[in-house]
Coordinates of C-alpha atoms and ligand atoms in Angstrom, one line a residue:
X1 CA 92.0 65.0 113.7
X2 CA 90.9 66.1 110.2
X3 CA 87.6 67.8 109.7
X4 CA 84.8 65.8 108.1
X5 CA 83.9 68.3 105.4
X6 CA 84.2 67.9 101.6
X7 CA 87.5 68.7 100.0
X8 CA 86.2 69.9 96.6
X9 CA 89.1 71.8 94.9
X10 CA 88.8 75.5 94.3
X11 CA 88.9 75.8 90.5
X12 CA 88.2 78.7 88.2
X13 CA 86.0 76.3 86.1
X14 CA 83.9 76.2 89.3
X15 CA 83.4 80.0 89.1
X16 CA 82.3 79.7 85.5
X17 CA 79.8 76.8 86.1
X18 CA 78.5 78.6 89.1
X19 CA 78.0 81.8 87.0
X20 CA 76.3 79.7 84.3
X21 CA 73.9 78.1 86.8
X22 CA 73.1 81.1 89.0
X23 CA 73.4 84.2 87.0
X24 CA 73.4 83.0 83.5
X25 CA 71.7 86.1 82.2
X26 CA 74.0 88.7 83.8
X27 CA 75.6 90.6 81.0
X28 CA 79.1 90.9 79.8
X29 CA 79.5 93.9 77.5
X30 CA 82.5 94.7 75.5
X31 CA 83.6 97.6 73.3
X32 CA 85.3 95.7 70.4
X33 CA 88.2 96.2 68.1
X34 CA 85.6 96.0 65.4
X35 CA 84.3 99.3 66.8
X36 CA 80.9 98.2 68.0
X37 CA 79.5 97.3 71.4
X38 CA 79.1 93.5 71.9
X39 CA 76.6 92.1 74.5
X40 CA 76.2 88.6 75.8
X41 CA 75.7 86.9 79.1
X42 CA 77.5 84.4 81.4
X43 CA 75.7 81.5 79.8
X44 CA 77.2 82.5 76.4
X45 CA 80.6 82.9 78.0
X46 CA 80.4 79.4 79.4
X47 CA 79.2 77.9 76.1
X48 CA 82.0 79.5 74.1
X49 CA 84.7 78.7 76.7
X50 CA 83.8 75.0 76.4
X51 CA 84.2 75.2 72.6
X52 CA 87.6 76.9 73.1
X53 CA 88.6 74.2 75.6
X54 CA 87.8 71.6 73.0
X55 CA 89.9 73.5 70.5
X56 CA 92.9 73.6 72.8
X57 CA 92.5 69.9 73.4
X58 CA 92.0 69.0 69.7
X59 CA 95.1 71.0 68.8
X60 CA 97.0 68.5 71.0
X61 CA 98.1 71.0 73.6
X62 CA 98.8 69.3 76.9
X63 CA 97.8 70.2 80.5
X64 CA 100.3 72.8 81.7
X65 CA 101.0 74.2 78.3
X66 CA 101.0 78.0 78.1
X67 CA 98.6 79.8 75.8
X68 CA 99.6 83.4 75.1
X69 CA 97.3 86.4 74.6
X70 CA 97.9 89.9 73.3
X71 CA 94.6 91.4 73.8
X72 CA 92.5 94.3 75.2
X73 CA 89.8 93.8 77.8
X74 CA 86.9 92.0 76.1
X75 CA 84.7 88.9 76.1
X76 CA 87.0 86.8 73.9
X77 CA 89.9 87.5 76.3
X78 CA 87.6 86.4 79.2
X79 CA 86.8 83.2 77.3
X80 CA 90.5 82.5 77.1
X81 CA 90.9 83.0 80.8
X82 CA 88.4 80.3 81.5
X83 CA 89.1 77.9 78.7
X84 CA 92.8 77.9 79.3
X85 CA 92.9 77.8 83.1
X86 CA 89.8 75.7 83.4
X87 CA 91.1 73.0 81.1
X88 CA 94.4 72.7 83.0
X89 CA 96.4 74.9 80.6
X90 CA 97.8 78.2 81.5
X91 CA 96.5 81.4 80.0
X92 CA 99.5 83.7 79.6
X93 CA 98.5 87.3 79.3
X94 CA 101.2 89.4 77.6
X95 CA 101.5 93.2 77.8
X96 CA 101.3 94.6 74.3
X97 CA 102.9 97.9 75.4
X98 CA 106.2 96.2 75.8
X99 CA 108.6 96.5 73.0
X100 CA 108.3 93.7 70.4
X101 CA 111.7 92.2 71.3
X102 CA 110.7 92.0 74.9
X103 CA 107.3 90.4 73.9
X104 CA 109.2 87.7 71.8
X105 CA 111.5 87.1 74.8
X106 CA 108.6 86.6 77.1
X107 CA 106.8 84.2 74.6
X108 CA 109.9 82.2 74.2
X109 CA 110.7 82.1 77.9
X110 CA 107.1 80.9 78.6
X111 CA 107.3 78.5 75.6
X112 CA 103.8 79.5 74.5
X113 CA 102.1 77.0 72.3
X114 CA 99.6 79.4 70.7
X115 CA 99.1 83.1 70.6
X116 CA 95.6 84.7 70.5
X117 CA 95.7 88.4 69.6
X118 CA 93.5 91.4 68.8
X119 CA 93.8 92.8 65.3
X120 CA 95.3 96.0 66.8
X121 CA 98.4 94.0 67.6
X122 CA 98.9 92.5 64.2
X123 CA 102.0 94.8 63.5
X124 CA 103.6 93.3 66.7
X125 CA 102.9 89.7 65.6
X126 CA 104.2 90.5 62.1
X127 CA 107.5 91.5 63.7
X128 CA 107.9 88.6 66.1
X129 CA 106.1 85.5 64.6
X130 CA 109.3 84.0 63.0
X131 CA 111.2 84.6 66.2
X132 CA 108.9 82.4 68.4
X133 CA 109.5 78.8 67.5
X134 CA 107.2 77.2 70.2
X135 CA 104.1 79.0 68.9
X136 CA 102.2 76.6 66.6
X137 CA 99.0 78.7 66.2
X138 CA 98.7 82.4 65.6
X139 CA 95.0 83.3 66.0
X140 CA 93.4 86.7 65.3
X141 CA 90.4 87.5 67.5
X142 CA 88.1 89.3 65.0
X143 CA 84.9 88.5 63.2
X144 CA 85.7 86.1 60.3
X145 CA 84.7 88.6 57.6
X146 CA 87.2 91.1 59.0
X147 CA 90.3 88.9 58.6
X148 CA 93.2 90.9 57.3
X149 CA 94.8 89.8 54.0
X150 CA 98.4 89.5 53.1
X151 CA 99.7 89.6 56.6
X152 CA 102.9 87.6 55.9
X153 CA 102.1 85.3 58.8
X154 CA 101.8 81.7 57.4
X155 CA 98.7 79.8 58.5
X156 CA 97.1 82.7 60.4
X157 CA 93.9 81.5 61.9
X158 CA 90.6 83.1 62.8
X159 CA 89.1 82.8 66.3
X160 CA 85.5 82.8 65.3
X161 CA 86.0 80.2 62.6
X162 CA 88.0 78.0 64.9
X163 CA 85.3 78.2 67.6
X164 CA 82.4 77.5 65.2
X165 CA 84.1 74.2 64.2
X166 CA 84.2 72.9 67.8
X167 CA 81.6 71.1 69.9
X168 CA 80.1 72.9 72.8
X169 CA 80.2 69.7 74.9
X170 CA 83.1 69.7 77.2
X171 CA 83.5 68.5 80.8
X172 CA 85.8 70.7 82.9
X173 CA 88.4 68.4 84.5
X174 CA 88.6 68.1 88.3
X175 CA 92.1 69.4 88.7
X176 CA 94.3 69.6 91.8
X177 CA 93.5 73.1 93.0
X178 CA 97.1 74.1 93.0
X179 CA 97.3 73.5 89.2
X180 CA 98.5 76.6 87.4
X181 CA 95.8 78.5 85.5
X182 CA 97.3 81.9 84.6
X183 CA 100.5 83.6 84.1
X184 CA 101.7 87.2 83.9
X185 CA 105.2 88.6 83.6
X186 CA 106.2 91.6 85.7
X187 CA 106.4 94.7 83.6
X188 CA 110.2 94.8 84.0
X189 CA 110.4 98.3 85.5
X190 CA 112.9 96.6 87.8
X191 CA 114.9 94.5 85.3
X192 CA 114.1 91.5 83.1
X193 CA 110.5 90.5 83.2
X194 CA 109.8 87.6 85.5
X195 CA 106.9 85.1 85.2
X196 CA 104.3 84.9 88.0
X197 CA 102.3 81.7 87.8
X198 CA 98.9 81.9 89.4
X199 CA 97.1 78.7 90.6
X200 CA 93.4 77.8 90.5
X201 CA 93.4 78.0 94.3
X202 CA 95.1 81.4 94.5
X203 CA 92.8 82.9 91.8
X204 CA 89.6 81.7 93.5
X205 CA 90.7 82.8 97.0
X206 CA 91.7 86.2 95.6
X207 CA 88.3 86.5 93.9
X208 CA 86.6 85.9 97.2
X209 CA 89.0 88.3 99.0
X210 CA 88.5 91.2 96.6
X211 CA 84.7 90.9 96.6
X212 CA 84.4 91.6 100.3
X213 CA 82.6 94.7 101.6
X214 CA 85.8 96.3 102.9
X215 CA 87.6 95.6 99.6
X216 CA 85.9 96.2 96.2
X217 CA 82.5 95.2 97.5
X218 CA 81.1 94.0 94.2
X219 CA 77.8 92.3 93.9
X220 CA 75.1 91.3 91.4
X221 CA 73.7 94.9 91.7
X222 CA 76.9 96.4 90.3
X223 CA 78.1 97.1 86.8
X224 CA 81.9 97.1 86.9
X225 CA 84.3 98.7 84.4
X226 CA 87.8 97.3 84.6
X227 CA 89.8 99.8 82.8
X228 CA 92.9 98.2 84.3
X229 CA 94.0 95.8 81.6
X230 CA 93.4 92.0 81.5
X231 CA 97.0 91.8 80.2
X232 CA 98.3 93.1 83.5
X233 CA 97.6 91.0 86.6
X234 CA 94.2 89.7 85.3
X235 CA 92.6 93.2 85.5
X236 CA 93.1 93.0 89.2
X237 CA 91.1 89.7 89.3
X238 CA 87.8 91.3 88.2
X239 CA 87.0 88.7 85.6
X240 CA 87.0 86.0 88.3
X241 CA 85.4 88.0 91.1
X242 CA 82.6 89.1 88.7
X243 CA 81.7 85.5 87.8
X244 CA 81.8 84.6 91.5
X245 CA 79.4 87.5 92.4
X246 CA 77.2 87.7 89.2
X247 CA 78.4 91.3 88.6
X248 CA 77.6 92.8 85.2
X249 CA 81.0 93.5 83.5
X250 CA 81.7 96.2 80.9
X251 CA 85.0 95.9 79.1
X252 CA 86.4 99.1 77.5
X253 CA 88.4 97.3 74.7
X254 CA 90.9 99.5 73.0
X255 CA 89.3 102.9 73.8
X256 CA 91.0 104.1 77.0
X257 CA 91.0 107.9 76.4
X258 CA 89.0 110.1 78.8
X259 CA 86.1 110.7 76.4
X260 CA 85.5 107.0 75.5
X261 CA 85.8 105.9 79.2
X262 CA 83.3 108.6 80.2
X263 CA 80.8 107.7 77.5
X264 CA 81.0 104.1 78.5
X265 CA 80.5 104.8 82.2
X266 CA 77.4 106.9 81.3
X267 CA 75.9 104.7 78.6
X268 CA 76.3 101.5 80.5
X269 CA 75.4 102.8 84.0
X270 CA 78.7 101.8 85.6
X271 CA 78.7 101.8 89.4
X272 CA 82.3 100.8 90.0
X273 CA 85.4 101.4 87.9
X274 CA 89.0 100.2 88.4
X275 CA 92.2 101.6 87.0
X276 CA 95.6 103.3 87.5
X277 CA 95.9 107.0 88.3
X278 CA 97.1 108.0 84.8
X279 CA 93.8 106.7 83.3
X280 CA 91.7 108.5 85.8
X281 CA 93.7 111.7 85.2
X282 CA 92.7 111.5 81.5
X283 CA 89.1 111.0 82.5
X284 CA 89.1 113.9 85.0
X285 CA 90.8 116.2 82.5
X286 CA 88.0 115.4 80.0
X287 CA 85.3 115.9 82.6
X288 CA 86.7 119.2 83.8
X289 CA 87.2 120.5 80.3
X290 CA 83.6 119.7 79.3
X291 CA 81.9 120.3 82.7
X292 CA 80.5 116.8 82.9
X293 CA 79.0 114.9 85.8
X294 CA 78.6 111.2 86.6
X295 CA 75.1 109.9 86.9
X296 CA 75.7 106.3 88.2
X297 CA 79.4 105.9 89.2
X298 CA 79.6 105.7 93.0
X299 CA 83.2 104.3 93.5
X300 CA 86.5 103.9 91.8
X301 CA 89.3 101.6 92.7
X302 CA 92.6 103.3 92.2
X303 CA 95.9 101.4 92.5
X304 CA 99.1 100.4 90.7
X305 CA 100.7 103.7 91.7
X306 CA 100.1 106.1 94.5
X307 CA 96.8 108.0 94.2
X308 CA 97.6 111.7 94.5
X309 CA 95.5 113.6 97.1
X310 CA 94.3 116.0 94.4
X311 CA 92.7 113.0 92.6
X312 CA 90.8 111.9 95.7
X313 CA 89.6 115.5 96.1
X314 CA 88.4 115.6 92.5
X315 CA 86.5 112.4 92.7
X316 CA 85.1 112.8 96.2
X317 CA 84.3 116.5 96.3
X318 CA 83.6 117.5 92.7
X319 CA 82.0 114.2 91.5
X320 CA 80.7 112.5 94.6
X321 CA 82.6 109.3 93.8
X322 CA 84.2 107.3 96.6
X323 CA 87.9 106.5 96.0
X324 CA 89.1 103.0 97.1
X325 CA 92.9 103.3 97.1
X326 CA 94.5 99.9 96.7
X327 CA 98.0 98.5 96.7
X328 CA 99.2 95.4 95.0
X329 CA 101.7 93.8 92.7
X330 CA 101.9 91.2 89.9
X331 CA 103.3 88.9 92.6
X332 CA 100.3 89.4 94.9
X333 CA 97.6 88.6 92.4
X334 CA 97.5 91.7 92.8
X335 CA 95.3 93.0 95.7
X336 CA 97.2 93.2 99.0
X337 CA 95.6 96.2 100.8
X338 CA 92.8 98.6 100.3
X339 CA 91.8 101.7 102.2
X340 CA 88.3 102.0 103.7
X341 CA 87.3 103.7 107.0
X342 CA 86.6 101.7 110.2
X343 CA 83.5 102.4 112.2
X344 CA 85.5 104.6 114.7
X345 CA 86.6 106.9 111.8
X346 CA 83.1 107.8 110.7
X347 CA 82.9 110.6 113.3
X348 CA 86.2 112.2 112.1
X349 CA 86.1 115.4 110.1
X350 CA 86.6 115.1 106.3
X351 CA 90.3 116.1 106.4
X352 CA 91.2 113.5 108.9
X353 CA 89.2 110.9 107.0
X354 CA 91.0 111.8 103.8
X355 CA 94.3 111.3 105.5
X356 CA 93.3 107.7 106.2
X357 CA 91.8 107.1 102.7
X358 CA 95.1 108.3 101.1
X359 CA 97.0 105.5 102.7
X360 CA 97.3 102.2 100.7
X361 CA 95.0 100.6 103.3
X362 CA 94.5 97.6 105.4
X363 CA 95.5 94.0 104.5
X364 CA 92.8 91.8 103.0
X365 CA 92.4 88.5 104.9
X366 CA 94.8 86.3 103.0
X367 CA 97.7 88.7 103.0
X368 CA 99.9 88.9 106.1
X369 CA 102.1 92.0 106.2
X370 CA 105.1 93.3 108.1
X371 CA 107.8 96.0 107.8
X372 CA 111.4 95.3 108.6
X373 CA 114.6 97.3 109.0
X374 CA 117.9 96.8 107.3
X375 CA 118.8 94.1 109.8
X376 CA 115.6 92.1 108.9
X377 CA 114.1 92.9 112.3
X378 CA 110.4 93.7 112.4
X379 CA 109.6 97.4 113.0
X380 CA 106.8 98.9 115.0
X381 CA 103.3 99.6 113.6
X382 CA 103.3 103.3 114.7
X383 CA 102.5 105.0 111.4
X384 CA 105.9 106.7 111.5
X385 CA 108.6 104.2 111.2
X386 CA 109.3 103.2 107.6
X387 CA 110.7 99.8 106.6
X388 CA 110.8 97.3 103.8
X389 CA 107.3 95.8 103.3
X390 CA 107.1 92.0 103.4
X391 CA 104.0 90.0 102.6
X392 CA 102.8 86.4 102.6
X393 CA 99.6 84.5 102.0
X394 CA 97.8 82.0 99.7
X395 CA 97.7 84.5 96.8
X396 CA 101.3 85.7 97.2
X397 CA 104.1 84.4 95.0
X398 CA 106.4 81.5 96.2
X399 CA 108.7 81.5 93.2
X400 CA 109.1 82.9 89.7
X401 CA 108.6 80.7 86.7
X402 CA 111.9 79.2 85.5
X403 CA 113.9 82.2 86.7
X404 CA 117.0 80.2 87.5
X405 CA 117.4 82.1 90.7
X406 CA 116.6 80.9 94.2
X407 CA 113.1 81.7 95.5
X408 CA 112.7 85.4 96.3
X409 CA 111.2 84.6 99.8
X410 CA 113.0 85.5 103.0
X411 CA 111.9 83.2 105.8
X412 CA 108.7 82.6 103.9
X413 CA 108.0 86.3 103.3
X414 CA 108.0 88.0 99.9
X415 CA 110.0 91.3 99.9
X416 CA 107.9 93.7 97.9
X417 CA 110.6 96.2 97.2
X418 CA 108.3 98.9 98.7
X419 CA 109.1 101.1 101.7
X420 CA 106.1 101.6 104.0
X421 CA 104.8 102.5 107.4
X422 CA 102.0 100.6 109.1
X423 CA 99.9 102.4 111.8
X424 CA 98.3 101.1 115.0
X425 CA 95.0 100.4 113.1
X426 CA 96.8 98.3 110.4
X427 CA 96.8 100.9 107.6
X428 CA 99.8 100.6 105.4
X429 CA 101.2 103.6 103.6
X430 CA 103.8 103.3 100.9
X431 CA 106.5 106.0 101.2
X432 CA 108.5 104.8 98.2
X433 CA 109.9 101.9 96.3
X434 CA 113.3 100.7 97.6
X435 CA 115.1 102.0 94.6
X436 CA 113.2 105.3 94.4
X437 CA 113.6 106.5 97.9
X438 CA 115.9 109.5 98.2
X439 CA 118.6 109.2 100.8
X440 CA 119.7 112.6 101.9
X441 CA 122.1 113.1 104.8
X442 CA 121.3 109.6 106.2
X443 CA 117.5 110.4 106.2
X444 CA 114.9 109.1 103.8
X445 CA 112.8 111.5 101.7
X446 CA 109.7 110.1 100.1
X447 CA 109.5 110.8 96.4
X448 CA 105.8 110.1 96.5
X449 CA 105.2 112.8 99.1
X450 CA 107.0 115.4 97.0
X451 CA 105.2 114.3 93.8
X452 CA 101.8 114.6 95.6
X453 CA 102.6 118.1 96.7
X454 CA 103.6 119.1 93.1
X455 CA 100.4 117.7 91.5
X456 CA 98.3 119.5 94.1
X457 CA 99.5 122.7 92.5
X458 CA 96.7 123.9 90.1
X459 CA 99.1 124.4 87.3
X460 CA 101.0 121.1 87.4
X461 CA 99.7 118.2 85.2
X462 CA 102.2 115.6 86.3
X463 CA 105.3 115.3 88.4
X464 CA 108.1 112.9 89.2
X465 CA 110.7 113.2 91.9
X466 CA 114.1 111.6 91.7
X467 CA 117.3 111.7 93.7
X468 CA 120.5 113.0 92.2
X469 CA 124.0 112.5 93.5
X470 CA 125.2 115.2 95.9
X471 CA 128.8 115.5 97.3
X472 CA 127.7 116.3 100.8
X473 CA 124.2 114.9 101.3
X474 CA 124.7 111.7 99.2
X475 CA 121.4 112.4 97.3
X476 CA 119.1 115.4 96.9
X477 CA 115.6 115.5 95.4
X478 CA 114.8 117.2 92.2
X479 CA 111.4 117.5 90.7
X480 CA 110.6 117.0 87.0
X481 CA 107.2 118.5 86.2
X482 CA 104.8 118.9 83.3
X483 CA 102.8 122.2 83.3
X484 CA 99.2 122.3 82.4
X485 CA 98.5 123.9 79.0
X486 CA 98.8 127.7 79.0
X487 CA 100.5 127.9 82.4
X488 CA 103.6 130.1 82.9
X489 CA 104.4 128.7 86.3
X490 CA 108.0 129.3 87.3
X491 CA 110.6 127.1 89.1
X492 CA 110.6 129.5 92.0
X493 CA 106.8 129.6 92.4
X494 CA 106.6 125.8 92.4
X495 CA 109.4 125.6 95.0
X496 CA 107.7 128.2 97.2
X497 CA 104.6 125.9 97.1
X498 CA 106.5 123.4 99.2
X499 CA 107.0 125.9 102.1
X500 CA 105.3 124.6 105.3
X501 CA 104.2 121.4 103.5
X502 CA 107.4 119.4 104.2
X503 CA 110.5 120.0 106.3
X504 CA 112.9 122.5 104.7
X505 CA 115.6 119.9 104.0
X506 CA 113.0 117.8 102.1
X507 CA 112.2 120.5 99.6
X508 CA 113.5 119.7 96.1
X509 CA 116.7 121.4 95.1
X510 CA 115.5 122.1 91.6
X511 CA 112.6 121.9 89.3
X512 CA 112.9 120.9 85.6
X513 CA 109.9 121.5 83.4
X514 CA 109.5 119.0 80.6
X515 CA 106.8 118.4 78.0
X516 CA 106.3 114.8 78.9
X517 CA 107.4 112.3 81.6
X518 CA 108.2 108.8 80.3
X519 CA 105.7 106.1 81.3
X520 CA 106.2 102.4 81.4
X521 CA 104.1 99.7 79.9
X522 CA 101.6 99.8 82.7
X523 CA 101.2 103.6 82.7
X524 CA 103.5 104.2 85.6
X525 CA 106.2 106.9 85.8
X526 CA 109.3 105.3 84.4
X527 CA 112.0 106.7 86.7
X528 CA 114.7 104.5 85.3
X529 CA 114.3 106.2 82.0
X530 CA 114.0 109.6 83.6
X531 CA 117.3 109.1 85.5
X532 CA 118.9 108.1 82.3
X533 CA 117.6 111.2 80.5
X534 CA 119.0 113.3 83.3
X535 CA 122.3 111.6 83.7
X536 CA 124.2 114.7 82.7
X537 CA 122.2 116.9 84.9
X538 CA 124.1 118.9 87.6
X539 CA 122.5 120.3 90.7
X540 CA 122.4 124.2 90.9
X541 CA 125.4 125.3 92.9
X542 CA 123.6 128.0 95.0
Ligands
ADP1 P1 106.2 96.3 88.4 O1 106.7 95.8 89.7 O2 106.8 95.5 87.2 O3 106.2 97.8 88.2 P2 103.5 95.8 89.3 O4 102.4 96.3 88.6 O5 103.5 94.5 89.9 O6 104.7 95.9 88.3 O7 103.9 97.0 90.3 C1 103.8 96.8 91.7 C2 104.3 98.1 92.4 O8 103.5 99.2 92.1 C3 104.3 98.0 93.9 O9 105.4 97.3 94.4 C4 104.3 99.4 94.3 O10 105.6 100.0 94.2 C5 103.5 100.1 93.2 N1 102.1 100.3 93.6 C6 101.0 99.6 93.4 N2 100.0 100.1 94.0 C7 100.4 101.3 94.6 C8 99.8 102.3 95.4 N3 98.4 102.3 95.6 N4 100.5 103.3 95.9 C9 101.8 103.3 95.6 N5 102.5 102.4 94.9 C10 101.8 101.4 94.4

């Protein structure tokens, strides 16, 4: 027997109309490419999104058409999220940090019909515009009086002029809730980029999920700063969750250095900020160097890569900011787990609590999780046994967009490519990515553990651990590290730092100091590149 409740579809246009009705005056603040700080409210967002939806319709784009963006975090990008997805089109966010050929490849694979971009990315568009035959409109998102001249891009259009010419009357269609609304390609650290196609339903459910108290816990009393880009997994869903909860949003635009982020946190009274560890490291370096404090920030969501213990210590002990360590992927919308304490943990001493908070955390309702061994059999949740992490749920991918390959699912579960443990209380801890784990003498060594120890050394700025071939042990770990400025740390001193922190056989065989470690387009350590750079490296023989 079916229930007798209404079956109104879950649509992202519903989030926007709700925001317009119930918190129309909550602010959306953006640092712009123009250089200034722009302020408006949800009512303005809704008004301009309707104009934009009219534009997409009057251009003759069809429901299901992909609309590309190459843009920083800002209000115009948010308008595109809602106008594209809300009108039945698909807002396709593209990572501008990829190389231009890869960007063109992604645009062509997605068959984007239009491309909206921030002026910063004009040089990229100049390189690719004649290689993208499906794109009929190239639109610069900048004030009309700041349009660049002589760009070499025929018919280049201006966002503000286009919007001004449209009517603000638009009725959001009542779509099937499984209609696609957004799209993001994986960053390609593991091969060719693959398109992940979010639905209205998955996006709305994810927005509910991440707003919960044991997740990001955002409300109309917060001011949130998503430093994590809107071009990478929808800024972790913040633009949707903020509309759902009436949270004041502050977008950092192009200024992501420590000084700019700090100033924005202070000047806008940010209470919650979200980003990857590399961004927070820049912020912490700036604060340490200038002896600064936070006056309003009370929590920070850290994910996308493992949060080193030293970073939790810095935020919690030096700055009194709670760290919410989260795990997710492009394929999981992205939030899968987040670490907060349970009631029974509140009595534990700070060290024991930190151990829990360092894990990637408990699954959010909506994400089922298990670990399996090489034979596909489920492994125990004992906090020690590591296996391949599999997930499923209404905001987890079913298939990639036009990949030509069979669905990635195994018996309905998505293999994440991560190796993890799960403890008795349901806390998941990533020990490695499948391809990064170091296999030594039949045992696994976690590269993340070895990196965390290295960056806990006061003179190490950054570290990456990779496995290199060994005739006897198959692979052995070596550490590639960047010293802090002025440090004369030696290889032997750093290796000695590992004593008593891990088993002897897990201590790296060598340390190589470098000036810089390569990062991928989303700020993560690029181990593929590192392995390539070190392909002629030979382990020390003694
Ligand atoms: P890509 O797979 O292209 O690098 P994603 O941003 O989707 O792009 O990356 C997801 C991966 O990032 C996860 O599978 C995991 O390996 C890693 N990751 C995300 N969050 C964490 C975290 N908190 N700790 C450790 N690894 C993480």
